[in-house]
């Protein structure tokens, strides 16, 4: 019986990585904007520029989390089971990055 490789590793262009991260950044900005701009009367202890932290941190974290989808492009699975497992793992990693980005961004303001 011969050993089979379950993954083919492929080289990816940096422009493709940048596009994926830009899409993640935009998605993170849209998601956190729903929370931040929905506040009618912020607390005084948050300060006047309290929106800056979530609007900067959350999109950055989600942009790096969007790189989880690159696992499908870099490691091209050969078997159907490996494709499904890699897709599920990348979706879970992306959802976790959105969740952590919201927590980090809203820490000290709405998440307190």
mmCIF file of C-alpha atoms in Angstrom:
data_model
loop_
_atom_site.group_PDB
_atom_site.id
_atom_site.type_symbol
_atom_site.label_atom_id
_atom_site.label_comp_id
_atom_site.label_asym_id
_atom_site.label_seq_id
_atom_site.Cartn_x
_atom_site.Cartn_y
_atom_site.Cartn_z
ATOM 1 C CA UNK A 1 0.000 0.000 0.000
ATOM 2 C CA UNK A 2 1.382 3.396 -0.928
ATOM 3 C CA UNK A 3 1.157 6.589 1.079
ATOM 4 C CA UNK A 4 -1.032 9.235 -0.489
ATOM 5 C CA UNK A 5 -0.727 12.917 0.094
ATOM 6 C CA UNK A 6 -4.033 14.365 1.178
ATOM 7 C CA UNK A 7 -2.971 17.956 0.500
ATOM 8 C CA UNK A 8 -1.386 19.740 -2.414
ATOM 9 C CA UNK A 9 0.293 22.915 -1.238
ATOM 10 C CA UNK A 10 -0.173 25.756 -3.687
ATOM 11 C CA UNK A 11 1.602 29.088 -3.868
ATOM 12 C CA UNK A 12 -0.676 32.119 -3.544
ATOM 13 C CA UNK A 13 -0.073 35.640 -4.817
ATOM 14 C CA UNK A 14 0.181 38.446 -2.223
ATOM 15 C CA UNK A 15 -2.448 40.480 -4.100
ATOM 16 C CA UNK A 16 -4.977 37.709 -3.532
ATOM 17 C CA UNK A 17 -4.172 37.685 0.172
ATOM 18 C CA UNK A 18 -4.576 41.471 0.303
ATOM 19 C CA UNK A 19 -7.988 41.262 -1.404
ATOM 20 C CA UNK A 20 -9.192 38.633 1.045
ATOM 21 C CA UNK A 21 -8.016 40.697 4.008
ATOM 22 C CA UNK A 22 -9.667 43.826 2.547
ATOM 23 C CA UNK A 23 -12.979 41.989 2.290
ATOM 24 C CA UNK A 24 -12.615 40.869 5.901
ATOM 25 C CA UNK A 25 -11.795 44.428 6.956
ATOM 26 C CA UNK A 26 -14.903 45.787 5.235
ATOM 27 C CA UNK A 27 -17.084 43.077 6.749
ATOM 28 C CA UNK A 28 -15.683 43.768 10.216
ATOM 29 C CA UNK A 29 -16.307 47.494 9.781
ATOM 30 C CA UNK A 30 -19.909 46.898 8.748
ATOM 31 C CA UNK A 31 -20.582 44.521 11.650
ATOM 32 C CA UNK A 32 -19.072 46.756 14.330
ATOM 33 C CA UNK A 33 -20.777 49.826 12.856
ATOM 34 C CA UNK A 34 -24.135 48.213 13.572
ATOM 35 C CA UNK A 35 -23.228 48.120 17.261
ATOM 36 C CA UNK A 36 -21.374 51.433 17.560
ATOM 37 C CA UNK A 37 -23.700 53.711 15.644
ATOM 38 C CA UNK A 38 -26.741 52.193 17.304
ATOM 39 C CA UNK A 39 -25.854 53.801 20.646
ATOM 40 C CA UNK A 40 -28.019 56.862 21.258
ATOM 41 C CA UNK A 41 -26.614 58.101 24.560
ATOM 42 C CA UNK A 42 -23.105 56.867 25.425
ATOM 43 C CA UNK A 43 -21.870 56.958 29.008
ATOM 44 C CA UNK A 44 -19.674 59.907 29.956
ATOM 45 C CA UNK A 45 -16.877 57.701 31.318
ATOM 46 C CA UNK A 46 -16.331 56.309 27.821
ATOM 47 C CA UNK A 47 -14.965 59.646 26.633
ATOM 48 C CA UNK A 48 -15.747 61.636 23.519
ATOM 49 C CA UNK A 49 -13.874 59.417 21.058
ATOM 50 C CA UNK A 50 -15.078 56.070 22.373
ATOM 51 C CA UNK A 51 -16.040 54.896 18.877
ATOM 52 C CA UNK A 52 -12.452 54.942 17.625
ATOM 53 C CA UNK A 53 -11.344 51.787 19.454
ATOM 54 C CA UNK A 54 -14.049 49.471 18.088
ATOM 55 C CA UNK A 55 -13.941 50.983 14.594
ATOM 56 C CA UNK A 56 -10.192 50.359 14.347
ATOM 57 C CA UNK A 57 -9.591 47.122 16.255
ATOM 58 C CA UNK A 58 -12.512 44.995 15.121
ATOM 59 C CA UNK A 59 -11.920 45.338 11.354
ATOM 60 C CA UNK A 60 -8.217 44.554 11.825
ATOM 61 C CA UNK A 61 -8.954 41.381 13.798
ATOM 62 C CA UNK A 62 -11.589 40.258 11.281
ATOM 63 C CA UNK A 63 -9.189 40.971 8.392
ATOM 64 C CA UNK A 64 -6.643 38.585 9.889
ATOM 65 C CA UNK A 65 -9.424 36.106 10.639
ATOM 66 C CA UNK A 66 -10.418 36.154 6.980
ATOM 67 C CA UNK A 67 -7.085 34.510 6.236
ATOM 68 C CA UNK A 68 -8.651 31.317 7.584
ATOM 69 C CA UNK A 69 -10.438 31.026 4.257
ATOM 70 C CA UNK A 70 -7.056 30.942 2.592
ATOM 71 C CA UNK A 71 -6.474 27.476 3.963
ATOM 72 C CA UNK A 72 -8.743 26.177 1.199
ATOM 73 C CA UNK A 73 -6.614 27.849 -1.464
ATOM 74 C CA UNK A 74 -3.210 27.026 -0.014
ATOM 75 C CA UNK A 75 -3.854 23.459 1.113
ATOM 76 C CA UNK A 76 -5.885 21.986 -1.700
ATOM 77 C CA UNK A 77 -7.332 18.818 -0.171
ATOM 78 C CA UNK A 78 -7.500 15.751 -2.368
ATOM 79 C CA UNK A 79 -10.319 13.902 -0.638
ATOM 80 C CA UNK A 80 -13.868 15.099 -0.197
ATOM 81 C CA UNK A 81 -13.700 14.514 3.558
ATOM 82 C CA UNK A 82 -10.594 16.666 3.869
ATOM 83 C CA UNK A 83 -12.266 19.442 1.836
ATOM 84 C CA UNK A 84 -15.306 19.422 4.098
ATOM 85 C CA UNK A 85 -13.238 19.369 7.286
ATOM 86 C CA UNK A 86 -11.029 22.208 6.085
ATOM 87 C CA UNK A 87 -14.046 24.273 5.036
ATOM 88 C CA UNK A 88 -15.791 23.751 8.375
ATOM 89 C CA UNK A 89 -12.610 24.578 10.299
ATOM 90 C CA UNK A 90 -12.076 27.778 8.304
ATOM 91 C CA UNK A 91 -15.680 28.911 8.832
ATOM 92 C CA UNK A 92 -15.412 28.263 12.570
ATOM 93 C CA UNK A 93 -12.098 30.146 12.737
ATOM 94 C CA UNK A 94 -13.615 33.102 10.878
ATOM 95 C CA UNK A 95 -16.653 33.232 13.169
ATOM 96 C CA UNK A 96 -14.358 33.110 16.208
ATOM 97 C CA UNK A 97 -12.316 35.989 14.781
ATOM 98 C CA UNK A 98 -15.471 38.084 14.335
ATOM 99 C CA UNK A 99 -16.527 37.297 17.894
ATOM 100 C CA UNK A 100 -13.104 38.104 19.356
ATOM 101 C CA UNK A 101 -12.847 41.270 17.271
ATOM 102 C CA UNK A 102 -16.144 42.517 18.660
ATOM 103 C CA UNK A 103 -15.085 41.688 22.221
ATOM 104 C CA UNK A 104 -11.692 43.384 21.847
ATOM 105 C CA UNK A 105 -13.172 46.406 20.104
ATOM 106 C CA UNK A 106 -15.993 46.976 22.557
ATOM 107 C CA UNK A 107 -13.940 46.267 25.684
ATOM 108 C CA UNK A 108 -14.428 49.122 28.129
ATOM 109 C CA UNK A 109 -17.473 50.541 26.350
ATOM 110 C CA UNK A 110 -20.458 48.428 25.361
ATOM 111 C CA UNK A 111 -18.764 45.169 26.452
ATOM 112 C CA UNK A 112 -18.438 45.861 30.141
#
